[in-house]
PDB file of C-alpha atoms in Angstrom:
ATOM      1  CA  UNK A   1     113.505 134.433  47.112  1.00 53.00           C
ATOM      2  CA  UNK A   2     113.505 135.399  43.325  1.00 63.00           C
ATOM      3  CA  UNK A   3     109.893 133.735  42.727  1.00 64.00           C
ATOM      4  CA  UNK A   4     108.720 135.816  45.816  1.00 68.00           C
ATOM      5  CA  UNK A   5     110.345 139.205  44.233  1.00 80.00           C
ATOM      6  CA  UNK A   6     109.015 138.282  40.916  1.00 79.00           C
ATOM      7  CA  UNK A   7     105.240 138.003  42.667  1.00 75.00           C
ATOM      8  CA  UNK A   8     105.906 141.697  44.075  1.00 82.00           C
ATOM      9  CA  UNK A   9     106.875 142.935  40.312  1.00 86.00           C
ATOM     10  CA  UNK A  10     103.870 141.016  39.142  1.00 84.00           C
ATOM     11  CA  UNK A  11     101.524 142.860  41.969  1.00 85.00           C
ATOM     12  CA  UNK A  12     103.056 146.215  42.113  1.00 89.00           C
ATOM     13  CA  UNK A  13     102.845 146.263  38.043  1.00 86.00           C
ATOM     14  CA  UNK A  14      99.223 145.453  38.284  1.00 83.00           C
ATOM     15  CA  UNK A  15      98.553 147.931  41.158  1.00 87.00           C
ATOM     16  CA  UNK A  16      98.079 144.883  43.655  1.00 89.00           C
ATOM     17  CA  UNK A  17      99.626 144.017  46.985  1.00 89.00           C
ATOM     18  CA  UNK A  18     102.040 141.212  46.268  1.00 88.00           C
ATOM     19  CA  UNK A  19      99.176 138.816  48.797  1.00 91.00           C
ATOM     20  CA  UNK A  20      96.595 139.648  45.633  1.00 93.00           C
ATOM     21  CA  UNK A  21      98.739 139.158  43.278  1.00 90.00           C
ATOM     22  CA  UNK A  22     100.162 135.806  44.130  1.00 89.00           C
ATOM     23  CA  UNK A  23      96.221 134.727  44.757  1.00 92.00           C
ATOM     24  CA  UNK A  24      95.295 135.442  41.158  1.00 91.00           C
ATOM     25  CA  UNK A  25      98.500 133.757  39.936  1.00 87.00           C
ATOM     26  CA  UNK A  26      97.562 130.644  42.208  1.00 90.00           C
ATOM     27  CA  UNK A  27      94.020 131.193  40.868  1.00 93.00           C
ATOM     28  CA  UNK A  28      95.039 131.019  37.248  1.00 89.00           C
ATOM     29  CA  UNK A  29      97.625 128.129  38.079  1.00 87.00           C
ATOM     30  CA  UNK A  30      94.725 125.714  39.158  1.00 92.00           C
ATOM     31  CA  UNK A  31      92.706 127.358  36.491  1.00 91.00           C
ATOM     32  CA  UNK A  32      94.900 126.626  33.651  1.00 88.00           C
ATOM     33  CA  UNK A  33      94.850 123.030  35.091  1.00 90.00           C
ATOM     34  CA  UNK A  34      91.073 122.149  34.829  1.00 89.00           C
ATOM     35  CA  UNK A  35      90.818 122.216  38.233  1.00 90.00           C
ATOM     36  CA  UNK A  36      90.000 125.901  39.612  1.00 91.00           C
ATOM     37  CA  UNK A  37      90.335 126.025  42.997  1.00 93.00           C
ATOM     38  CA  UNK A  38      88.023 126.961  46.005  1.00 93.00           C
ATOM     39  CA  UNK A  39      88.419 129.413  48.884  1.00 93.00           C
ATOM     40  CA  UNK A  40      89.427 126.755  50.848  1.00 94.00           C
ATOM     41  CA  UNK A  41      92.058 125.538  48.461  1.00 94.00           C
ATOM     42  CA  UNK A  42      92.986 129.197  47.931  1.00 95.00           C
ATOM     43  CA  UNK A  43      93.295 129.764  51.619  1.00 95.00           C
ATOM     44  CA  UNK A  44      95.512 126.510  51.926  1.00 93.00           C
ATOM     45  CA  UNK A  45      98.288 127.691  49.154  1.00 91.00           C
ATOM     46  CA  UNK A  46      98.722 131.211  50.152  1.00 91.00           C
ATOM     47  CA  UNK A  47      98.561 130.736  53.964  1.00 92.00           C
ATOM     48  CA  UNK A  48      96.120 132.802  54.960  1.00 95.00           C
ATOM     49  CA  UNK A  49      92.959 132.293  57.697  1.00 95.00           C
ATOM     50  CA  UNK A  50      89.745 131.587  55.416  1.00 93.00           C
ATOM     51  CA  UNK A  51      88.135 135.444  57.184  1.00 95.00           C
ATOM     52  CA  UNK A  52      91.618 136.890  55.618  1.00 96.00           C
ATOM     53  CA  UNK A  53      91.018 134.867  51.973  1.00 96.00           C
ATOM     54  CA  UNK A  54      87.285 135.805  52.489  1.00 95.00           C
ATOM     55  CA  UNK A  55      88.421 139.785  52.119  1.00 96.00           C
ATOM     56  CA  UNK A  56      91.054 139.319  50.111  1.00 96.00           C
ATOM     57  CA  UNK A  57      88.538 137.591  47.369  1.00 97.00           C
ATOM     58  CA  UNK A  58      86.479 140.518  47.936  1.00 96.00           C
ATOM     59  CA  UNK A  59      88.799 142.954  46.730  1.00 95.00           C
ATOM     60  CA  UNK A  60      90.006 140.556  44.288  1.00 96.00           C
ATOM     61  CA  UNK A  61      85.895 140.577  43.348  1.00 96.00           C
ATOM     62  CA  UNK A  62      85.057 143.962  43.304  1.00 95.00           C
ATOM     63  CA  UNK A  63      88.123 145.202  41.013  1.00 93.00           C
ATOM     64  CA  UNK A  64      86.748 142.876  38.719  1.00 94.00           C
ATOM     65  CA  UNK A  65      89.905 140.340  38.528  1.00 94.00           C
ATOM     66  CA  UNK A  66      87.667 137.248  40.039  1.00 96.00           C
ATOM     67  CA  UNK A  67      84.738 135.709  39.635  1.00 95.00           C
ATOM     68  CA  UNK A  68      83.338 132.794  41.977  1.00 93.00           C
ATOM     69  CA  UNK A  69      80.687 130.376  40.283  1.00 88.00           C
ATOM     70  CA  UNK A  70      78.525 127.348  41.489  1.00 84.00           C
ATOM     71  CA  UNK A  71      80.202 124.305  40.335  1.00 74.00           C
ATOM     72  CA  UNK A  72      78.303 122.422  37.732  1.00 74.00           C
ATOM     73  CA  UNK A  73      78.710 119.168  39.076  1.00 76.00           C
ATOM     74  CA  UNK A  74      78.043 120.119  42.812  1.00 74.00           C
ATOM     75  CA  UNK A  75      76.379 123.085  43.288  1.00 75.00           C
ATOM     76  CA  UNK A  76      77.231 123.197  47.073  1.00 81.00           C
ATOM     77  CA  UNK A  77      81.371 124.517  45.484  1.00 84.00           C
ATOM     78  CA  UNK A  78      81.619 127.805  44.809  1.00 88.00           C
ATOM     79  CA  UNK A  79      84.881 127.707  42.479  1.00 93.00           C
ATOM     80  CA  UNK A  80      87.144 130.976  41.514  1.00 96.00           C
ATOM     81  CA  UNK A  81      88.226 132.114  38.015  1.00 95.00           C
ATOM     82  CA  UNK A  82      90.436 134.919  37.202  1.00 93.00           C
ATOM     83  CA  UNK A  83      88.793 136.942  34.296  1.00 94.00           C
ATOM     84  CA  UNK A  84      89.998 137.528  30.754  1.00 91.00           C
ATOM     85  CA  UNK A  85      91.421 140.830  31.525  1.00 89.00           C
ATOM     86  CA  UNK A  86      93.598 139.121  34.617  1.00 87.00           C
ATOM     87  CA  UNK A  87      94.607 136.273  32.377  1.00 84.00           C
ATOM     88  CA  UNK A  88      95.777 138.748  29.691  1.00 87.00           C
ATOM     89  CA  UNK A  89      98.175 140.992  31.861  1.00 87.00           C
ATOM     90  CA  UNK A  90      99.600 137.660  33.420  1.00 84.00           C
ATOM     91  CA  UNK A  91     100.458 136.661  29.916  1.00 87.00           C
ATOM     92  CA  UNK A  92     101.816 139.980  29.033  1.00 89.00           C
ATOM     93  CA  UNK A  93     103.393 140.088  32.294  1.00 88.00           C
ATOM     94  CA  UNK A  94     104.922 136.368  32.099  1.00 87.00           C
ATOM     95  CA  UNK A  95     105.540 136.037  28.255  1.00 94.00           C
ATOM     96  CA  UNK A  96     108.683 138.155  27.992  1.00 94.00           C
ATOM     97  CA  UNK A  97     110.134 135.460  31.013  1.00 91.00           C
ATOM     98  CA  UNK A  98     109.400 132.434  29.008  1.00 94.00           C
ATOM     99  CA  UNK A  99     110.878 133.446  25.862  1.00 96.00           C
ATOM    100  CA  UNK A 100     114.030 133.958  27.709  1.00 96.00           C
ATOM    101  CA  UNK A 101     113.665 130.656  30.067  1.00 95.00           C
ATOM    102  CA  UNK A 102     112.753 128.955  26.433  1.00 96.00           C
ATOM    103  CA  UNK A 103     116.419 130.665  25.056  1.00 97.00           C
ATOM    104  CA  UNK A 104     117.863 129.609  27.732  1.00 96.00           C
ATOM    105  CA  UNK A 105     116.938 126.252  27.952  1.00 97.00           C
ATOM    106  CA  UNK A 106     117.748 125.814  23.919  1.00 97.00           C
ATOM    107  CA  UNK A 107     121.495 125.174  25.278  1.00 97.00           C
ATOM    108  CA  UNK A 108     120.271 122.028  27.041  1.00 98.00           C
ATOM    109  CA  UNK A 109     119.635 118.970  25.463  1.00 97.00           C
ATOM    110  CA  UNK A 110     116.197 117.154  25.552  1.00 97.00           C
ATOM    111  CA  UNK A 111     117.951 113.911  28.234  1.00 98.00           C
ATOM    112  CA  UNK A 112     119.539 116.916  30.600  1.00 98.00           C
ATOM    113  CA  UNK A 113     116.560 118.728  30.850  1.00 97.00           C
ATOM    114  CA  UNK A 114     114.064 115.469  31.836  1.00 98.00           C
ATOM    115  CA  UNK A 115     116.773 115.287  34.516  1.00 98.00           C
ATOM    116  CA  UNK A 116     116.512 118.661  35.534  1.00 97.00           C
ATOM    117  CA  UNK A 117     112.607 118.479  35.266  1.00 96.00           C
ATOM    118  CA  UNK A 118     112.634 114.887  37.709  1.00 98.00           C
ATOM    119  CA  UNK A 119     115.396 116.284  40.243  1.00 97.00           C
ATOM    120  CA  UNK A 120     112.653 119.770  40.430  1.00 96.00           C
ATOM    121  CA  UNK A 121     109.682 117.324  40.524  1.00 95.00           C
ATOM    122  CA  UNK A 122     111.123 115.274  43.289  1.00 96.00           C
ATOM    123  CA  UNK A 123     112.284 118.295  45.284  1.00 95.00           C
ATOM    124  CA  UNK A 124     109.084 120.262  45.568  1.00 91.00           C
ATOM    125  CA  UNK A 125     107.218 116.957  46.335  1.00 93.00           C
ATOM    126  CA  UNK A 126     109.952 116.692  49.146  1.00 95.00           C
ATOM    127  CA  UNK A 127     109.411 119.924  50.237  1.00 91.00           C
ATOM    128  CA  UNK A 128     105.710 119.680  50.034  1.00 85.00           C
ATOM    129  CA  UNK A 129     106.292 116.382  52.164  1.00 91.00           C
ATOM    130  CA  UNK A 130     108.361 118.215  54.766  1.00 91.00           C
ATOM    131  CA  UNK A 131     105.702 121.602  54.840  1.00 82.00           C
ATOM    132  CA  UNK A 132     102.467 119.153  55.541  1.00 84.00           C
ATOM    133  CA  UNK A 133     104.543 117.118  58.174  1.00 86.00           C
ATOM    134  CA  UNK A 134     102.353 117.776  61.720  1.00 65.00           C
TER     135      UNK A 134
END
């Protein structure tokens, strides 16, 4: 619930409905990784029909917050980036929540918080698990 509401804070404070704005975070997310994502990927983590994540990129697109490039190493993948501008109102969004998540997690030692990082590593793969289950 509170990572959904922060998504609609994100989205309304960048003039986007919360569906755009949790694409471009997913978008950066995979970016930030090395491995930018596709429209199929895309399509896969926010839930939506590939016609839907087909318009939605559009928008996405044409307000100049993603671009889609041939993949170097296949040119068949068309793979999405957010652009500069995106990536710097996520960090000004975002950077005020990890200093306080960083204060916050000063009052932990370094042994409690690699058990609090495998019990949150093991839960999402279980819920992962439990969401691709047919």
């Amino acid at each position: 619930m509170a990572f959904a509401e922060l998504g609609r804070h994100f989205g309304d404070r960048m003039g986007l409905h919360t569906t755009d704005a949790n694409a471009l975070v997913e978008i950066l997310s995979a970016q930030d990784t090395g491995h930018p994502l596709t429209q199929a990927g895309l399509s896969q983590r926010i839930g939506l029909t590939p016609g839907a994540t087909s318009s939605l990129l559009n928008r996405l697109e044409e307000a100049g917050h993603v671009t889609r490039a041939r993949d170097s190493a296949d040119r068949r993948v068309v793979t999405l980036r957010a652009t500069d501008h995106v990536e710097g109102m996520l960090d000004r969004f975002f950077d005020p929540l990890v200093d306080r998540a960083t204060t916050m997690m000063s009052d932990y030692s370094p042994q409690t918080l690699a058990e609090i990082e495998r019990f949150l590593t093991g839960f999402v793969a279980m819920m992962d698990a439990y969401r691709t289950e047919g």
